[in-house]
Amino acid sequence: MRSLLGNASLEWLPRFKFVVIALILFAVVPFYSPALFGQGATGAINGTVADSSGAVIPSATVTLRNAATGAERTALTNATGTYVFPAVIPGTYTIQVGAQGFTAAKAEGLTLNVNQTLTQDFSLNVGATTQEINVQATAVHIESSTAELGTAIAPREVNDLPLNGRNFTQLLALTPGVSPISTAQNAGGGGQWGGNTIGSFTFPSVNGQCNRCNFFLLDGFNDGQVFMGMVGTTPIIDGLQEFKVQSHNDSSSYGGALGGIVNVATKSGTNEYHGDAWEFLRNNALDARNFFIADTIPYKQNQFGGVIGGPLLPGRFRSGAPKSWFYASYEGYRSVRSSQSLLNVPTPAEMTGDLSALTKTQIFNPGTTRPDPANPGSYLRDPFKCDSGGSPLPVTNGFQGPGTPCNKIPVSLINQNLVKYVQADLPAIVDTRVAGTNAIDPTPNRIRQDTVSLRLDHQFNDQTGGWLRYSGFTQPDRFAVSWPGSTQNLYDHGYQAAASVTHTFSGGSKVLTAGFGRNSAQTNFVANLGVPRDLWQQVGFSPAFAAIFRQSGSLNPNVNYSGFNNRPGGHIQDTHMSDVYEWKGDFTWVRGRHTFQMGADFQTNNSRSPIEYIDLGFGPAQTSNLEAPQGVVTG
């Protein structure tokens, strides 16, 4: 039986499927998409081809060649002599132009930055096509095609400037309109809610907007941390091609952020193998001793890693054949530093109720609280009293007999279960040589981070190319909590993965890009307390009472008492700082002198942070003087 298609070629079927999928994507996504469209870490190159008299030349062949990989794209000028290459990966390019009856022209050394629209016009002379005119690229191309404001940080700055902790966000301070605001919850690099932001980092306010009003993109896909509004997975500095801080974006391609768009592009492999390795070491060998401490604080920090990139299966590189490149990077970070926190904890005498050395202000017996007959609505309290030998008087029905006011609480009024609870891990009293402190927490802070990134680029043919990348980190940390024997254990982990395919239709006037991204960052807090799991039984608390405070089988409320360091307690938190799935597509159509762009970006955006902890607070109000003037705190 003869096919209804006859002898027609079936080569159009894959392209037809690609178009159908894209049309379905564009038909469905706009109904769900947030105000965030078509954001990308690519750029565009356009221009006009004319003859020496200024008359435009239609149907001229324009070839764009990546200087590093040799990958090529071809377009034809339209009736107005215009050519456009959208969705171009940042890098250095060569453009070659040819037309029947004209000499060829070539422009070399064209540098395209992130989200830049570069314009390169050509003027061809009448002559043989075998002749060629070389046009040298100028040092700086003015952004004449868009009204966007932005500053690109080029590879030289990224690679050469010294950075404490090798965090790229420090370079944001080089751009106009950026003010670092790293305070309060936004102050801590090196884990916790800061993700994998090791060392010094910049949490920027762009053009006066809040520092949680920015949007971070990695290769054009969401890399923001929903919980804090900062970067989620921080890329390895040696794996960055460049990045750009964009603001005042009038294009519908950008939105969803009042501040700046931090657009980061990663490196891809080239036709040659290249690699680097590094090790940065810091320790306390040359540190000066703190005046109040007998020796230098132990400190060890290592930051090491390497990158390598090049072609995959280089022997298969030939004209028209598929080409692939890879770029892989790894960085490790290890830090151990003693906290050496100075503490003020209850002394053995204070645990028995003798507060004479703690305060000179008279404390009062709360058990004697009674109405003041001379002042209705007011109350009276008696001070604690001692006998002539300085011992607290016994208590009968809440009251003490005649004696001398003192700051000693009778043992009978002290809950011995709470005393046992506090004494279970009470730090040893030492001479710190610092007034107001009597103990030291030497517990080391430990940070261990491993970050990896792998990018694969593939050129299927002159019309279709794509890439995929995975960047991830794991970071188990252990931090001191200003209480010897207790730590806060954290496990930060996350990744950002993305893939994108770009197809240029015949003639180069239509370009379709589709991609998928995944952004996940999570941190888990668990308190590791230096107390037995059955402490609640040892101190005599009832099961009903202990059940209020037990987490993972341990009794561990946070105990906060005025005048002393707080005793840490249980703290369990599972924070999903980012949980984003992203689908996006863009279509560019050059029609005459007009360029039409349309696209959609659909993102799920989930953040959750269940937290469990209980505080017990004790203040001076219970032993204060009720006859003191309003606003005066005693006790």
XYZ file of C-alpha atoms in Angstrom:
635
model
C 0.000 0.000 0.000
C 1.363 3.409 -0.944
C 1.692 5.947 1.799
C -0.567 8.971 1.590
C 2.597 11.032 2.064
C 4.047 9.680 -1.143
C 7.780 10.258 -1.352
C 7.763 13.368 0.845
C 10.587 13.638 3.369
C 9.709 13.026 7.026
C 12.516 15.300 8.324
C 9.949 17.921 9.274
C 8.233 15.696 11.879
C 10.637 16.353 14.801
C 10.483 20.060 14.088
C 6.674 19.885 13.911
C 6.548 18.131 17.301
C 8.820 20.804 18.755
C 6.512 23.560 17.528
C 3.384 21.776 18.808
C 4.898 21.341 22.283
C 5.905 24.984 22.336
C 2.430 26.136 21.289
C 0.866 24.037 24.064
C 3.323 25.568 26.531
C 2.432 29.106 25.447
C -1.288 28.311 25.500
C -1.320 26.912 29.031
C 1.345 28.813 30.952
C -0.032 32.390 30.703
C -3.036 31.426 32.830
C -0.752 30.474 35.728
C 2.333 32.578 35.228
C 3.383 35.165 37.828
C 4.593 38.614 36.848
C 7.905 37.186 35.741
C 8.498 36.453 32.075
C 11.362 35.232 29.974
C 14.234 36.040 32.281
C 17.543 34.732 31.019
C 21.304 34.843 31.299
C 21.705 35.182 27.541
C 22.060 38.230 25.334
C 21.280 39.266 21.782
C 23.224 40.531 18.780
C 21.634 42.559 16.011
C 22.571 44.958 13.266
C 22.000 46.176 9.737
C 23.837 45.200 6.557
C 24.062 47.920 3.884
C 26.212 48.845 0.901
C 28.614 51.774 0.709
C 25.787 54.131 -0.305
C 23.670 53.189 2.709
C 21.140 51.076 0.814
C 20.183 47.974 2.800
C 21.102 44.525 1.522
C 18.391 41.883 1.985
C 19.078 38.124 2.044
C 22.680 38.594 3.151
C 24.054 35.597 5.032
C 25.201 36.406 8.572
C 27.149 33.764 10.499
C 27.727 34.060 14.247
C 30.621 31.987 15.603
C 31.555 31.396 19.249
C 35.302 31.970 19.534
C 35.700 29.442 22.354
C 33.662 26.517 21.034
C 33.354 27.152 17.312
C 29.575 26.709 17.497
C 27.842 28.598 14.702
C 24.422 30.087 14.004
C 23.279 31.509 10.692
C 20.653 34.106 9.842
C 19.548 35.997 6.732
C 18.928 39.724 6.655
C 15.294 40.611 5.980
C 13.885 43.142 3.531
C 15.145 45.993 5.713
C 18.676 44.581 5.898
C 18.286 43.683 9.563
C 19.599 40.564 11.261
C 18.989 39.400 14.845
C 20.538 36.630 16.948
C 18.500 36.279 20.161
C 19.254 33.920 23.069
C 23.038 34.077 22.650
C 25.205 32.741 25.491
C 27.617 35.417 26.828
C 31.122 35.170 25.431
C 33.396 36.356 22.626
C 32.088 36.084 19.077
C 32.989 36.586 15.434
C 30.385 37.694 12.875
C 30.900 37.062 9.168
C 28.636 38.611 6.520
C 28.389 37.729 2.836
C 26.092 38.654 -0.045
C 26.097 37.946 -3.769
C 28.080 40.626 -5.631
C 29.644 42.112 -2.488
C 32.893 41.581 -0.645
C 32.601 39.632 2.595
C 33.022 41.367 5.953
C 34.020 40.019 9.318
C 33.951 41.497 12.842
C 36.093 39.750 15.454
C 36.458 40.025 19.203
C 32.853 40.977 19.917
C 32.205 40.529 23.644
C 28.603 39.874 24.652
C 27.683 40.315 28.310
C 24.762 38.920 30.285
C 21.428 40.293 29.071
C 23.183 42.701 26.704
C 21.864 43.623 23.284
C 24.927 44.243 21.127
C 24.532 46.077 17.834
C 27.076 45.516 15.043
C 26.342 47.085 11.648
C 28.168 46.203 8.426
C 28.862 48.131 5.233
C 29.732 45.947 2.214
C 31.547 47.096 -0.891
C 30.784 45.912 -4.387
C 33.304 43.286 -5.394
C 34.169 39.631 -5.499
C 32.862 37.497 -2.671
C 36.355 36.063 -2.183
C 37.527 39.407 -0.832
C 37.032 40.118 2.849
C 37.051 43.227 5.025
C 37.890 42.850 8.719
C 36.127 45.075 11.231
C 37.771 45.318 14.657
C 35.401 45.416 17.601
C 35.476 48.549 19.715
C 36.502 48.302 23.368
C 33.074 49.255 24.735
C 29.689 48.839 23.096
C 27.081 51.333 24.238
C 23.714 49.754 25.007
C 21.791 51.534 22.268
C 19.066 48.947 21.742
C 17.406 49.064 25.193
C 16.759 51.596 27.971
C 17.733 49.187 30.734
C 20.195 50.197 33.463
C 22.724 47.625 34.545
C 26.354 46.854 35.219
C 28.107 43.682 34.102
C 30.962 42.269 36.170
C 33.281 40.733 33.587
C 35.395 37.562 33.967
C 38.547 39.562 34.769
C 36.976 41.151 37.853
C 35.371 37.864 38.867
C 38.664 35.968 38.695
C 41.222 38.556 39.842
C 39.683 40.503 42.721
C 40.458 39.060 46.195
C 37.365 37.860 48.044
C 37.240 36.729 51.670
C 35.340 33.480 51.428
C 35.255 33.612 47.598
C 31.625 34.680 47.480
C 30.583 36.461 44.293
C 28.024 38.652 46.078
C 30.886 40.768 47.439
C 31.401 42.010 43.868
C 27.892 43.469 43.844
C 29.298 46.428 45.768
C 31.226 47.414 42.613
C 28.031 48.340 40.789
C 26.362 51.779 40.984
C 23.317 52.072 43.220
C 24.185 49.060 45.399
C 24.463 49.435 49.176
C 25.392 46.383 51.287
C 22.899 45.786 54.103
C 24.054 42.786 56.097
C 22.518 43.132 59.542
C 20.296 41.125 61.890
C 19.073 37.927 60.181
C 20.857 39.028 57.021
C 24.289 39.121 58.650
C 25.371 35.490 58.790
C 27.206 33.807 56.004
C 28.396 30.265 56.473
C 25.172 28.347 56.857
C 21.927 28.577 58.809
C 19.364 30.704 56.972
C 22.145 32.049 54.777
C 22.324 28.824 52.767
C 25.842 28.192 51.481
C 27.009 31.818 51.627
C 30.456 31.175 53.077
C 32.531 34.050 54.445
C 31.842 37.698 53.756
C 28.919 38.366 51.488
C 26.791 41.272 50.344
C 23.041 41.376 50.818
C 22.417 44.343 48.516
C 19.929 47.156 48.502
C 19.650 48.205 44.855
C 18.691 51.805 44.152
C 17.182 52.293 47.600
C 14.908 49.253 47.594
C 14.883 46.755 50.463
C 17.567 44.089 50.394
C 14.916 41.373 50.286
C 13.421 42.879 47.137
C 15.965 41.441 44.688
C 15.781 38.467 42.385
C 18.681 36.089 41.735
C 19.022 34.185 38.473
C 21.547 31.483 37.626
C 21.778 30.916 33.879
C 18.392 32.597 33.581
C 16.562 30.403 36.103
C 15.346 31.155 39.613
C 18.143 30.889 42.180
C 16.522 32.985 44.884
C 15.967 31.901 48.450
C 12.285 32.353 49.195
C 12.699 32.361 52.987
C 15.275 35.171 53.171
C 15.084 36.815 49.762
C 18.761 36.204 49.015
C 20.712 33.859 46.751
C 19.865 30.190 47.218
C 22.732 28.118 45.803
C 25.868 30.253 45.635
C 27.896 29.268 42.555
C 31.632 28.574 42.720
C 33.451 31.774 41.788
C 35.786 30.012 39.314
C 32.778 28.587 37.493
C 31.272 31.995 36.722
C 31.498 33.547 33.291
C 30.156 36.890 34.500
C 27.100 38.418 36.110
C 25.059 41.566 35.802
C 23.025 43.687 38.202
C 19.985 44.946 36.292
C 17.562 47.620 37.413
C 14.798 49.784 35.955
C 13.831 47.018 33.550
C 11.010 48.282 31.374
C 10.902 45.050 29.386
C 8.152 42.579 30.214
C 10.889 39.945 30.275
C 11.728 41.053 33.792
C 9.555 41.548 36.823
C 8.706 40.197 40.234
C 11.318 42.288 42.047
C 11.278 45.899 43.230
C 15.054 45.939 43.570
C 17.629 44.529 41.198
C 17.889 41.438 39.038
C 21.207 39.695 39.751
C 21.771 37.710 36.570
C 24.606 35.166 36.786
C 26.007 33.169 33.860
C 28.170 30.079 34.369
C 31.086 28.989 32.219
C 30.801 26.365 29.518
C 33.521 24.185 28.054
C 35.590 25.168 25.020
C 37.397 23.331 22.235
C 40.503 23.080 24.425
C 40.920 21.509 27.834
C 41.518 23.975 30.655
C 41.638 23.505 34.396
C 42.603 25.162 37.656
C 43.150 24.097 41.251
C 43.416 26.168 44.413
C 43.905 26.055 48.158
C 43.354 28.986 50.524
C 44.587 28.492 54.088
C 43.975 30.510 57.231
C 44.868 29.599 60.821
C 45.807 31.146 64.132
C 49.584 30.775 63.706
C 50.091 34.500 63.146
C 47.064 35.763 65.088
C 47.514 38.138 68.000
C 46.421 37.000 71.444
C 43.317 38.532 72.944
C 44.274 40.628 75.970
C 41.844 38.777 78.229
C 42.746 35.254 77.078
C 45.950 33.388 77.882
C 46.492 32.042 74.361
C 45.331 32.609 70.801
C 41.948 31.189 69.873
C 42.332 27.959 67.847
C 41.321 28.601 64.243
C 41.724 26.437 61.152
C 40.197 27.229 57.761
C 40.776 25.579 54.403
C 39.078 26.415 51.119
C 40.125 24.271 48.187
C 38.869 22.992 44.880
C 39.326 22.800 41.153
C 37.689 23.229 37.760
C 38.114 21.526 34.409
C 36.391 22.061 31.099
C 36.717 21.056 27.479
C 35.167 19.084 24.645
C 33.385 15.762 24.977
C 34.511 13.210 22.356
C 36.806 15.726 20.619
C 37.673 13.263 17.848
C 34.110 13.545 16.517
C 34.329 17.321 15.961
C 33.748 17.910 12.285
C 31.671 20.286 10.215
C 27.958 19.670 10.667
C 28.435 16.983 13.332
C 26.958 17.317 16.829
C 29.377 18.861 19.304
C 29.425 18.658 23.097
C 31.357 20.468 25.810
C 31.535 20.115 29.577
C 32.591 22.253 32.519
C 32.907 20.776 36.015
C 33.865 22.451 39.283
C 34.221 21.479 42.938
C 34.986 23.485 46.061
C 35.363 22.358 49.646
C 35.366 24.485 52.777
C 36.475 23.411 56.249
C 36.487 25.671 59.277
C 37.107 24.918 62.959
C 37.202 27.825 65.386
C 36.826 27.854 69.145
C 33.974 30.050 70.332
C 35.648 31.124 73.618
C 32.383 32.717 74.766
C 32.478 34.387 78.182
C 29.507 33.511 80.407
C 27.912 34.520 83.673
C 26.340 31.523 85.413
C 24.976 30.944 88.953
C 27.607 30.192 91.585
C 27.205 27.351 94.127
C 26.211 29.919 96.775
C 23.580 31.433 94.492
C 22.162 27.982 93.791
C 21.434 27.701 97.546
C 19.608 31.055 97.543
C 22.442 33.394 98.646
C 22.203 36.318 96.203
C 24.237 38.747 98.301
C 27.072 38.891 95.756
C 24.711 39.166 92.786
C 22.809 42.330 93.692
C 22.861 45.054 96.335
C 19.213 45.880 95.644
C 16.911 44.442 98.288
C 14.816 41.499 97.102
C 11.380 40.702 98.544
C 9.500 37.558 99.495
C 6.670 36.966 96.954
C 4.898 34.751 99.513
C 4.175 37.800 101.663
C 2.277 39.685 98.960
C -0.926 41.205 100.460
C -3.242 44.185 99.940
C -2.071 47.543 101.295
C -4.841 48.680 103.705
C -3.656 52.286 103.468
C -3.757 52.326 99.654
C -6.666 50.365 98.154
C -5.620 48.677 94.937
C -1.953 48.518 96.002
C -0.004 45.663 97.544
C 2.763 45.121 100.089
C 5.680 42.679 100.334
C 8.192 41.956 103.070
C 11.933 41.729 102.377
C 13.732 38.464 102.959
C 15.220 38.405 106.469
C 18.239 36.904 108.216
C 19.138 36.319 111.850
C 22.077 37.941 113.621
C 24.402 35.279 112.238
C 23.460 36.057 108.619
C 21.388 32.925 108.047
C 17.922 33.231 106.464
C 15.063 32.938 108.933
C 12.719 29.958 108.603
C 9.396 30.428 106.827
C 6.049 29.723 108.448
C 2.923 30.002 106.289
C 4.930 32.040 103.798
C 6.185 34.590 106.335
C 9.441 35.030 108.257
C 9.745 36.361 111.796
C 11.507 39.564 112.853
C 15.045 39.908 111.540
C 17.460 41.932 109.418
C 16.623 42.419 105.700
C 19.023 40.416 103.519
C 19.307 38.925 100.035
C 19.185 35.277 101.027
C 16.264 33.036 100.063
C 15.424 30.218 102.483
C 16.187 26.789 101.019
C 12.624 25.668 101.770
C 11.323 28.128 99.145
C 13.594 26.832 96.377
C 12.339 24.062 94.078
C 15.078 21.446 94.343
C 13.989 19.769 91.112
C 14.837 22.958 89.226
C 18.143 23.175 91.085
C 19.043 19.671 89.918
C 17.927 20.583 86.421
C 20.166 23.659 86.254
C 23.111 21.866 87.874
C 22.930 18.996 85.361
C 25.251 20.778 82.921
C 26.245 23.934 84.787
C 29.651 25.181 83.542
C 32.595 25.175 85.913
C 33.355 28.480 87.632
C 36.721 29.890 86.475
C 38.604 33.172 86.666
C 37.977 34.826 83.284
C 39.695 38.102 84.268
C 36.654 39.903 82.829
C 34.193 41.547 85.221
C 30.670 40.154 85.145
C 31.718 36.742 83.792
C 32.783 33.553 85.542
C 32.767 30.769 82.917
C 34.003 30.052 79.373
C 32.508 28.014 76.558
C 35.411 26.651 74.437
C 33.147 24.595 72.155
C 34.430 24.881 68.557
C 32.266 26.039 65.682
C 32.612 23.562 62.824
C 31.623 24.204 59.210
C 32.062 21.617 56.471
C 30.793 22.457 53.015
C 31.073 20.719 49.647
C 29.823 22.416 46.475
C 29.766 20.886 42.992
C 28.661 22.059 39.572
C 28.531 20.307 36.210
C 27.439 21.897 32.950
C 27.000 20.167 29.592
C 26.505 22.074 26.323
C 25.466 20.361 23.095
C 25.121 21.706 19.564
C 22.802 19.340 17.694
C 23.207 21.191 14.398
C 23.497 24.747 13.112
C 19.886 25.411 14.109
C 19.482 23.682 17.460
C 21.571 23.760 20.612
C 21.061 23.353 24.323
C 22.630 22.926 27.722
C 21.935 21.425 31.114
C 23.576 22.110 34.459
C 23.470 20.920 38.066
C 24.860 22.967 40.969
C 24.474 21.680 44.514
C 25.903 21.825 48.005
C 25.836 19.956 51.299
C 26.852 21.578 54.561
C 26.706 19.870 57.970
C 27.543 22.445 60.652
C 27.941 22.403 64.410
C 27.781 25.709 66.275
C 28.428 26.604 69.889
C 25.471 28.044 71.822
C 27.366 29.749 74.670
C 26.936 26.761 76.963
C 29.645 24.091 77.301
C 28.591 20.636 76.204
C 25.679 21.857 74.088
C 25.691 22.598 70.365
C 23.278 23.468 67.622
C 23.599 21.013 64.759
C 22.548 22.144 61.313
C 22.406 20.429 57.973
C 22.139 22.799 55.025
C 21.695 21.292 51.596
C 20.325 22.418 48.279
C 20.755 22.567 44.549
C 19.790 24.502 41.454
C 19.426 22.570 38.218
C 18.316 23.788 34.811
C 18.140 22.784 31.158
C 17.385 24.841 28.064
C 17.056 24.226 24.309
C 17.147 26.901 21.590
C 15.957 26.276 18.026
C 16.454 28.712 15.153
C 14.058 28.251 12.259
C 15.192 28.536 8.652
C 16.250 32.058 7.745
C 17.010 32.929 11.354
C 14.000 35.219 11.762
C 12.263 32.941 14.276
C 13.881 31.582 17.433
C 12.235 29.402 20.066
C 13.720 28.670 23.514
C 12.245 26.328 26.116
C 13.630 25.291 29.486
C 13.049 23.811 32.930
C 14.597 24.707 36.280
C 14.564 23.366 39.823
C 15.631 25.361 42.877
C 15.732 23.741 46.309
C 17.428 24.807 49.549
C 16.753 23.379 52.983
C 18.186 23.675 56.484
C 17.558 21.440 59.495
C 18.165 22.652 63.066
C 18.522 20.162 65.918
C 19.806 21.074 69.377
C 22.351 18.693 70.865
C 22.189 19.215 74.618
C 24.721 17.928 77.100
C 22.100 16.383 79.391
C 20.867 12.795 79.805
C 17.761 11.795 77.889
C 16.052 10.802 81.139
C 16.922 14.012 82.973
C 13.251 14.702 83.604
C 13.043 11.467 85.606
C 16.282 12.150 87.478
C 15.126 15.557 88.688
C 11.710 14.263 89.726
C 9.414 15.991 87.241
C 6.091 14.302 86.651
C 5.536 12.669 83.239
C 2.643 15.052 82.531
C 4.833 18.089 83.189
C 7.872 16.702 81.366
C 5.803 15.854 78.275
C 5.420 19.581 77.633
C 9.167 19.974 77.119
C 10.325 16.651 75.764
C 11.632 16.605 72.199
C 13.258 13.475 70.839
C 13.080 12.010 74.341
C 14.900 14.835 76.127
C 13.683 17.435 78.573
C 15.018 20.673 77.157
C 13.205 23.970 77.619
C 15.136 27.182 77.053
C 15.623 28.719 80.507
C 15.995 32.489 80.489
C 16.770 34.171 83.791
C 17.710 37.770 84.360
C 21.350 38.491 85.183
C 22.766 35.230 83.785
C 23.425 33.629 80.436
C 20.385 31.761 79.211
C 20.534 28.004 79.454
C 19.903 26.646 75.924
C 17.165 24.184 75.280
C 15.659 22.087 72.558
C 15.209 23.659 69.155
C 13.955 21.681 66.189
C 13.389 23.443 62.877
C 13.043 22.170 59.332
C 13.081 25.141 56.990
C 12.557 24.678 53.272
C 14.079 27.987 52.195
C 13.337 27.358 48.516
C 11.175 24.804 46.760
C 10.718 26.034 43.199
C 9.814 24.262 39.968
C 10.066 26.428 36.866
C 8.929 26.003 33.271
C 9.630 28.732 30.735
C 9.578 29.450 27.045
C 10.409 32.388 24.756
C 9.691 33.045 21.108
C 11.360 35.772 19.028
C 10.173 36.773 15.563
C 11.933 39.365 13.414
C 9.473 40.899 10.967
C 10.747 43.775 8.865
C 12.077 46.474 11.162
C 10.196 45.028 14.114
C 11.198 42.352 16.592
C 8.356 40.588 18.397
C 9.108 38.766 21.631
C 6.695 36.688 23.649
C 7.186 34.231 26.437
C 5.910 32.758 29.645
C 7.412 31.603 32.903
C 5.497 29.387 35.321
C 6.934 28.788 38.781
C 5.766 26.991 41.863
C 6.939 28.830 44.938
C 6.765 27.028 48.272
C 8.421 27.833 51.580
C 7.737 26.252 54.939
C 9.400 26.450 58.323
C 7.950 24.293 61.111
C 9.701 25.098 64.377
C 9.456 23.641 67.879
C 10.892 25.143 71.043
C 9.689 26.249 74.493
C 10.981 29.095 76.644
C 10.837 29.377 80.418
C 11.436 32.941 81.567
C 12.305 34.157 85.053
C 12.641 37.863 85.830
C 12.969 40.227 88.806
C 9.258 41.080 89.026
C 8.514 38.165 91.381
C 10.919 39.504 94.045
C 10.525 43.226 93.405
C 9.339 45.935 95.808
C 5.665 46.591 95.068
C 5.892 49.960 96.843
C 8.540 51.274 94.436
C 7.440 54.107 92.109
C 5.895 53.040 88.818
C 8.523 52.303 86.186
C 11.265 51.494 88.726
C 12.342 47.845 88.581
C 13.700 46.294 91.772
C 14.400 42.809 92.958
